Coordinates of N, CA and C and ligand atoms in Angstrom, one line a residue:
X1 N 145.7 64.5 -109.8 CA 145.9 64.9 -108.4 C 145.1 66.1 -108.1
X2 N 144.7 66.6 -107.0 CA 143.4 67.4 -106.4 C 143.4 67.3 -105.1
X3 N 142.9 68.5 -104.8 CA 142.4 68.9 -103.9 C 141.1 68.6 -103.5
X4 N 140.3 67.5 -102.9 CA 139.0 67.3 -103.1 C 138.3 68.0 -102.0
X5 N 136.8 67.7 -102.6 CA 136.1 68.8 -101.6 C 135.6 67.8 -100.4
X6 N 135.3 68.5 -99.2 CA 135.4 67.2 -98.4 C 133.5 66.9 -98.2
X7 N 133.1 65.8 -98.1 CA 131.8 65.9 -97.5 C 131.5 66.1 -96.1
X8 N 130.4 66.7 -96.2 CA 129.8 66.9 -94.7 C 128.7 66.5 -93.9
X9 N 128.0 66.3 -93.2 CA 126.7 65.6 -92.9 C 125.9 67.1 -93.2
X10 N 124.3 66.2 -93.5 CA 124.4 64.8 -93.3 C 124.7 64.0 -94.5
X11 N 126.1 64.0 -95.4 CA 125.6 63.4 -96.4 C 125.9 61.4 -95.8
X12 N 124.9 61.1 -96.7 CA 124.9 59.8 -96.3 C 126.1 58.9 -96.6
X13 N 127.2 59.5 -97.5 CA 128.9 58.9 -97.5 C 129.2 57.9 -96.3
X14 N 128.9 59.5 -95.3 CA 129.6 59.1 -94.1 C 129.5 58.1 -93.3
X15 N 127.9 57.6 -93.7 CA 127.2 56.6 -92.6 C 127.3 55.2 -93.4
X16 N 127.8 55.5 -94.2 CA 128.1 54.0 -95.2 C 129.4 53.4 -94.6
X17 N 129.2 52.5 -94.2 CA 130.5 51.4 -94.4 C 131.3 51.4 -95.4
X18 N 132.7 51.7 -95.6 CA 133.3 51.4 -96.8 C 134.2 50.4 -97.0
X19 N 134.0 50.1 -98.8 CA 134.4 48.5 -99.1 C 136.3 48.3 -98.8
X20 N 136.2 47.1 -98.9 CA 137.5 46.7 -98.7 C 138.3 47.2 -100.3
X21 N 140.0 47.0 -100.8 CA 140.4 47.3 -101.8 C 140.5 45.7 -101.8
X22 N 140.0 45.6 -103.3 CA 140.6 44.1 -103.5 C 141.8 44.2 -104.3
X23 N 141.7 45.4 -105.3 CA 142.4 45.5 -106.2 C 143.2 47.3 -106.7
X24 N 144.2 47.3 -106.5 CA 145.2 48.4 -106.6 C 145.2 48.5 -108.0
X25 N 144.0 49.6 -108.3 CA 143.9 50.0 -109.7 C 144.4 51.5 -110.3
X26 N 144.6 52.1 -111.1 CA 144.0 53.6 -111.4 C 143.3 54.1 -110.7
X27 N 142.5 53.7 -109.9 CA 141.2 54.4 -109.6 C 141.9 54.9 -107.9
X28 N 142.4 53.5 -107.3 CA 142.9 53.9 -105.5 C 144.3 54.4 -105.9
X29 N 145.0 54.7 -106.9 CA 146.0 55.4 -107.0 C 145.4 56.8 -107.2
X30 N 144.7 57.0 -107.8 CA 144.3 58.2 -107.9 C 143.6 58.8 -106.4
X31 N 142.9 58.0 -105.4 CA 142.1 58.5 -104.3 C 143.3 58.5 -103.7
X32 N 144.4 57.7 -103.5 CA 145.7 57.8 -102.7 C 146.5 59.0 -102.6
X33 N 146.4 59.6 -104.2 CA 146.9 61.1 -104.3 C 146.0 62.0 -103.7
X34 N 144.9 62.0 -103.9 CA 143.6 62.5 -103.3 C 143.8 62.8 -101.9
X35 N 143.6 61.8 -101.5 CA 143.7 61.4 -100.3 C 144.8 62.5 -99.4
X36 N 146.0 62.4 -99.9 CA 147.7 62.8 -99.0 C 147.5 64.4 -99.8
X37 N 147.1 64.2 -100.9 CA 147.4 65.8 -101.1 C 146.2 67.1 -100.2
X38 N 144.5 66.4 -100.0 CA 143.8 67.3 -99.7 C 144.0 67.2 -98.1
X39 N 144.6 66.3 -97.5 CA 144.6 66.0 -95.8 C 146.3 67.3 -95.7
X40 N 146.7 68.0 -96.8 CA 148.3 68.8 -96.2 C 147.7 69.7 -96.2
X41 N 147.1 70.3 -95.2 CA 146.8 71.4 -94.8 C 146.1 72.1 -93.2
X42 N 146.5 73.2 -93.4 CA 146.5 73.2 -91.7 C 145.0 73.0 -91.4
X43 N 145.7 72.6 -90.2 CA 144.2 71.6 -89.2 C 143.6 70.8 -89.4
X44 N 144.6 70.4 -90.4 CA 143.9 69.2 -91.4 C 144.7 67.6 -90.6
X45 N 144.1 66.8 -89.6 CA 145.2 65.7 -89.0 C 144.8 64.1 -89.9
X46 N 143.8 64.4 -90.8 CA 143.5 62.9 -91.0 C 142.3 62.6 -91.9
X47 N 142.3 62.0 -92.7 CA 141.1 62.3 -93.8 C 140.5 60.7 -94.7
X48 N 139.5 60.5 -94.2 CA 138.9 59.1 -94.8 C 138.4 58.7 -95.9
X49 N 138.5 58.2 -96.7 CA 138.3 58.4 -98.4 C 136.7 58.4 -98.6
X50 N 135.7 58.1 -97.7 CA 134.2 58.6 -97.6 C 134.4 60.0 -97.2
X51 N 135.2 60.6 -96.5 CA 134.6 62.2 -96.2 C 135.7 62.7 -98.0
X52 N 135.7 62.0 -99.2 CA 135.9 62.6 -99.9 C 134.8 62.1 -101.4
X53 N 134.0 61.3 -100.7 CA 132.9 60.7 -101.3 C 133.7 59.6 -102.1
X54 N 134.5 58.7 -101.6 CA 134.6 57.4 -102.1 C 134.6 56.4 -101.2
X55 N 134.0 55.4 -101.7 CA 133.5 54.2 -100.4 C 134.1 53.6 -100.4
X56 N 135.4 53.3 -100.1 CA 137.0 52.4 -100.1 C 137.3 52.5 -99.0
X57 N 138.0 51.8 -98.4 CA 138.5 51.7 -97.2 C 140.0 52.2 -97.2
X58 N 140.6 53.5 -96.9 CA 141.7 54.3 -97.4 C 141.6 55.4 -96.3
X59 N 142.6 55.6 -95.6 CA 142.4 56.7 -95.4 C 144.0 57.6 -95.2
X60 N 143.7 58.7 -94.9 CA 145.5 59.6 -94.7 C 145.7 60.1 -93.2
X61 N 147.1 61.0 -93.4 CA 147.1 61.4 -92.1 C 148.1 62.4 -92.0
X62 N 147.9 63.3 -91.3 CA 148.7 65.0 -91.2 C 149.0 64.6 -90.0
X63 N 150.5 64.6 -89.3 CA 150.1 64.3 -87.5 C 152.3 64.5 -87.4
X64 N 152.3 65.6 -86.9 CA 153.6 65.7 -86.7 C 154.3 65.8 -88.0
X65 N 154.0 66.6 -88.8 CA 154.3 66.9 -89.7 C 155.0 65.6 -90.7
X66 N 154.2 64.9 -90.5 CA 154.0 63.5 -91.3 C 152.9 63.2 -91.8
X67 N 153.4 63.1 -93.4 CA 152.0 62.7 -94.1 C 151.7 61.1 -94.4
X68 N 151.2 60.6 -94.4 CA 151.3 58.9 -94.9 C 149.8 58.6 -95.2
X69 N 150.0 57.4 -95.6 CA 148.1 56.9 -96.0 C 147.9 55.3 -96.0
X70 N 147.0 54.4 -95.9 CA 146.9 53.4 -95.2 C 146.1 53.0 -96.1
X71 N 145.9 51.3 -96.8 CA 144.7 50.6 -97.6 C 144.5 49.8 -96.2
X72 N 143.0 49.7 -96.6 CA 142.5 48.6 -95.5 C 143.1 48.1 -94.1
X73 N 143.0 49.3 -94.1 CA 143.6 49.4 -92.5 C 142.5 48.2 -91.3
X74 N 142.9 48.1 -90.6 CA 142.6 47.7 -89.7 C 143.2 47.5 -87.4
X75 N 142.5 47.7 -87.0 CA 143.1 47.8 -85.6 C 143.5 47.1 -84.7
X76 N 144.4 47.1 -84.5 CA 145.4 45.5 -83.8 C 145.3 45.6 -82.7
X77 N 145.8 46.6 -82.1 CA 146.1 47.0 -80.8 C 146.0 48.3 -79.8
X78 N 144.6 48.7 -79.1 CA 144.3 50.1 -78.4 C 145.4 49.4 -76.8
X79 N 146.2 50.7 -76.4 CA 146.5 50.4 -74.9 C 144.7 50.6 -74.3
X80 N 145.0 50.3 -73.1 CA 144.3 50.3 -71.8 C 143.8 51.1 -71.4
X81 N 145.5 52.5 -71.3 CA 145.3 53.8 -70.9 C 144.2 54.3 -71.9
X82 N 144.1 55.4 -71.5 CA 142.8 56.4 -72.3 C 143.4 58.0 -72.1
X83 N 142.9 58.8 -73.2 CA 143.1 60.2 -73.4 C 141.8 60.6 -73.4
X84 N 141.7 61.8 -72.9 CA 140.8 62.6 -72.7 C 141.2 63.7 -74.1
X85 N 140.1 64.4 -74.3 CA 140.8 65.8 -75.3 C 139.4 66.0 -76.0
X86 N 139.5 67.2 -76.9 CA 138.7 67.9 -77.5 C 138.6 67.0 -79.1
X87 N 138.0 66.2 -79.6 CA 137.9 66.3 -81.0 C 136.9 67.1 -82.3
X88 N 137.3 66.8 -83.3 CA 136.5 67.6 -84.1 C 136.7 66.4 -85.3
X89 N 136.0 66.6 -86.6 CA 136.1 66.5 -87.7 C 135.4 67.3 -88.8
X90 N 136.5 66.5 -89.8 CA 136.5 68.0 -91.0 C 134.6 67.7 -92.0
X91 N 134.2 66.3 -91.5 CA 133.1 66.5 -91.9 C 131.6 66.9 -91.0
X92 N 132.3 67.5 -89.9 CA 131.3 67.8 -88.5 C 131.6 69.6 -88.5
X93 N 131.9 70.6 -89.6 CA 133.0 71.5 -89.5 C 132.4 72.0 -88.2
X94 N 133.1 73.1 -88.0 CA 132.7 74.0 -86.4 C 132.3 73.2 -84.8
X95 N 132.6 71.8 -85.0 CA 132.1 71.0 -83.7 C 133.5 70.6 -83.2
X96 N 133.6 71.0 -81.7 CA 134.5 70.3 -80.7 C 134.0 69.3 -79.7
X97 N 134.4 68.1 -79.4 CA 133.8 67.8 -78.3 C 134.7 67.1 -77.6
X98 N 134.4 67.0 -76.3 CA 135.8 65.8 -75.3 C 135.4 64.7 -75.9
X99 N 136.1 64.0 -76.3 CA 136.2 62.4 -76.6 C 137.0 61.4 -76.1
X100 N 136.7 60.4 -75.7 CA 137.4 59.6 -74.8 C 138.1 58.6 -75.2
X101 N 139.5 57.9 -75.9 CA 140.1 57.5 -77.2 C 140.6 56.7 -76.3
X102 N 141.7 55.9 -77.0 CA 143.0 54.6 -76.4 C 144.3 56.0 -76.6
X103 N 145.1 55.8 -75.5 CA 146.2 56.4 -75.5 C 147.1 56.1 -76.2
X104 N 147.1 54.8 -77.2 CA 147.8 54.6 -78.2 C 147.5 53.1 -79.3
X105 N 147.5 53.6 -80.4 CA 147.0 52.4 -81.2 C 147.7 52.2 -82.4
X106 N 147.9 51.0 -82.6 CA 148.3 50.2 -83.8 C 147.7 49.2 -85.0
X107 N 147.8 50.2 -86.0 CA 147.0 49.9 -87.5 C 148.0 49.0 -88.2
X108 N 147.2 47.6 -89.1 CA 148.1 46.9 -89.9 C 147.4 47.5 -90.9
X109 N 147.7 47.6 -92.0 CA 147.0 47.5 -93.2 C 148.0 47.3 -94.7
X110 N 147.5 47.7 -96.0 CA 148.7 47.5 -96.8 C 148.6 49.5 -97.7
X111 N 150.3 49.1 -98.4 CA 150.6 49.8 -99.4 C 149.9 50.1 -101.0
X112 N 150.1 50.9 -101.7 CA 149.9 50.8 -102.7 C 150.7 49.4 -103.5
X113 N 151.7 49.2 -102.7 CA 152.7 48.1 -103.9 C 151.8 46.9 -103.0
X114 N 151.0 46.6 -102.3 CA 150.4 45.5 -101.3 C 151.1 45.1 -101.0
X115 N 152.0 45.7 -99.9 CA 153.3 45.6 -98.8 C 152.0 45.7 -97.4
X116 N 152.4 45.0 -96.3 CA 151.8 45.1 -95.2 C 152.2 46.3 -94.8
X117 N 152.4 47.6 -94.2 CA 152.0 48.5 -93.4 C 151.7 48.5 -92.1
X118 N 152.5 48.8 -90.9 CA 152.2 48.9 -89.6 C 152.3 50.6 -89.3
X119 N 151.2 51.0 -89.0 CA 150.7 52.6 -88.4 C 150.9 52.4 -87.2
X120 N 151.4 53.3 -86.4 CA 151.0 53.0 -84.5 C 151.4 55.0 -84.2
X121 N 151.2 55.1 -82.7 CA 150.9 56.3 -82.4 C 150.4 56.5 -80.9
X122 N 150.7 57.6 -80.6 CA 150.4 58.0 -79.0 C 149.3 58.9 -79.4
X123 N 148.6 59.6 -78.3 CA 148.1 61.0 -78.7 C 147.6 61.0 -79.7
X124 N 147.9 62.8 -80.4 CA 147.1 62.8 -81.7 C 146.9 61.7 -82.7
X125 N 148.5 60.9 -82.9 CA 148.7 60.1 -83.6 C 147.3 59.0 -83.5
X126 N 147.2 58.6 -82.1 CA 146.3 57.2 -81.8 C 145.1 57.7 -82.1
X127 N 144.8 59.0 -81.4 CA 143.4 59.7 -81.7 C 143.0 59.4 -83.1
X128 N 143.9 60.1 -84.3 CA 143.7 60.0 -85.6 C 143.2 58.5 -86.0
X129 N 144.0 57.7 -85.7 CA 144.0 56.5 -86.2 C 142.5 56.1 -85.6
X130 N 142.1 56.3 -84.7 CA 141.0 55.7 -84.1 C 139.7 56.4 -84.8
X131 N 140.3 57.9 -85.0 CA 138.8 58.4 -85.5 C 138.8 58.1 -87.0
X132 N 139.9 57.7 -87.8 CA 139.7 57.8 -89.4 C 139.1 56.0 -89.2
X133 N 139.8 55.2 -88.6 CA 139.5 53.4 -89.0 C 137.7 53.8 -88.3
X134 N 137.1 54.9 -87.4 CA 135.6 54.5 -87.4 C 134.6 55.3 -88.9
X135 N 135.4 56.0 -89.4 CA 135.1 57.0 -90.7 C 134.6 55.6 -91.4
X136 N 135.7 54.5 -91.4 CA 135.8 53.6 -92.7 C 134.4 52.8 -92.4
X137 N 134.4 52.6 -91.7 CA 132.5 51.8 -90.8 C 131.4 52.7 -90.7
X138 N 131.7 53.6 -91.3 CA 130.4 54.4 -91.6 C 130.4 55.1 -90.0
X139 N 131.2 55.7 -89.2 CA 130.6 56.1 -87.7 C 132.0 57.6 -87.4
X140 N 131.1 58.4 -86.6 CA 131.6 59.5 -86.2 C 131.9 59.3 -85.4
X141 N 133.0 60.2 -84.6 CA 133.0 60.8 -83.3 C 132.3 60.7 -82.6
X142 N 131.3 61.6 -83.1 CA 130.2 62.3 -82.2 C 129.4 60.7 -81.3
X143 N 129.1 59.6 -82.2 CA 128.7 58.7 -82.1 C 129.3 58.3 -80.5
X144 N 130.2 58.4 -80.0 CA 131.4 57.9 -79.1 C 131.2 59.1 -77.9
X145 N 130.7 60.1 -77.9 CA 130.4 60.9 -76.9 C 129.7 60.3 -75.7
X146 N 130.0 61.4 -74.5 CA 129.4 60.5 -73.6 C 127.6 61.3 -73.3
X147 N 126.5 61.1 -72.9 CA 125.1 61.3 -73.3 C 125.3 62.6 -73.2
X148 N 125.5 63.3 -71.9 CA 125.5 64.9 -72.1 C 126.2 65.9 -73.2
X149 N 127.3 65.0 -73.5 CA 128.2 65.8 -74.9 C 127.5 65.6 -75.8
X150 N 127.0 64.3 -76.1 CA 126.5 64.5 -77.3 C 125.0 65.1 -77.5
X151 N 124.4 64.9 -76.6 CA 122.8 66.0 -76.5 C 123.2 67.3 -77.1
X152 N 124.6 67.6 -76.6 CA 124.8 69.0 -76.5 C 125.2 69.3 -78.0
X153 N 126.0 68.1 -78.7 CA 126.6 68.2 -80.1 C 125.5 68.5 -81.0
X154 N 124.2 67.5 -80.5 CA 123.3 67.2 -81.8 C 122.1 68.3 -82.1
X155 N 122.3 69.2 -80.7 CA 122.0 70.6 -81.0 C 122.3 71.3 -81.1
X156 N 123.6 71.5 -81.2 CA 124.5 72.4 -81.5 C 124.5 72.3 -83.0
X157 N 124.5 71.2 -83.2 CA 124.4 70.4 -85.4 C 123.1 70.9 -85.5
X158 N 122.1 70.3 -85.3 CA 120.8 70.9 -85.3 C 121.0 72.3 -86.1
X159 N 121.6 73.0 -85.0 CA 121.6 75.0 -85.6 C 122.1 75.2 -86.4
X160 N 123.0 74.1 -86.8 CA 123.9 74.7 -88.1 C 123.5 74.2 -89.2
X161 N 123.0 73.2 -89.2 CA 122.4 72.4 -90.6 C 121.2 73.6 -91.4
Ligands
LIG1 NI1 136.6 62.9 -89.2

């Protein structure tokens, strides 16, 4: 169990698609500890097993002082409504931007014992879930901006890289 270091762009982790679990080994028990132990920490709402450099489809989640984690998640159900708000990610460090999300969404995916799993969520919660299930497809945030935010993002990255 660890604290892992998280990746950042541009490493190319992030823009990778990651694979499905076919099989609950040693290896996703171990990224599963990974996973819940490096996402408990402040500011920390959600963490995708590529921003820890493994290409699995896994990810966790800090969100009301609830920690949990999800295999092969997948998304069932965005409401209609929409949220407005500031996002960031931990592999974007120092970037805010408005991002325009579903006001609430519902993840099936499975357990470590390969139990089905239902995730759902308002707010942060849906936010989270929306921005970790695009981590797993290789895609950011930033990607989801609308053209002026993100001109503004990709210079603002520009300066820091
Ligand atoms: Ni992120």
């Amino acid at each position: 169990m660890a604290m892992r270091e998280i990746r950042v762009l541009p490493d190319p982790v992030l823009r990778t698609p990651c694979e499905e679990i076919t099989d609950v080994d040693d290896r996703v028990r171990a990224l599963v500890e990974d996973l819940v132990e490096t996402v408990d920490a402040d500011g920390r709402a959600g963490l995708a097993a590529n921003q820890i450099g493994v290409s699995l489809r896994a990810f966790s989640w800090n969100v009301d002082d609830e920690i949990g984690y999800v295999l092969n998640p997948r998304i069932v159900e965005l409401s209609e409504e929409q949220q407005d708000g500031d996002e960031g990610c931990l592999s974007v460090p120092g970037l805010w931007y408005p991002t325009t999300r579903a006001w609430y969404a519902r993840v099936v995916g499975t357990d470590l014992a390969g139990d089905e799993v239902v995730v759902e969520g308002t707010d942060l919660m849906a936010r989270c879930l929306q921005h970790e299930c695009d981590h797993l497809d290789g895609k950011l945030y930033l990607d989801r901006l609308e053209r002026g935010a993100r001109k503004r993002a990709m210079r603002e990255l520009r300066e820091r890289l």
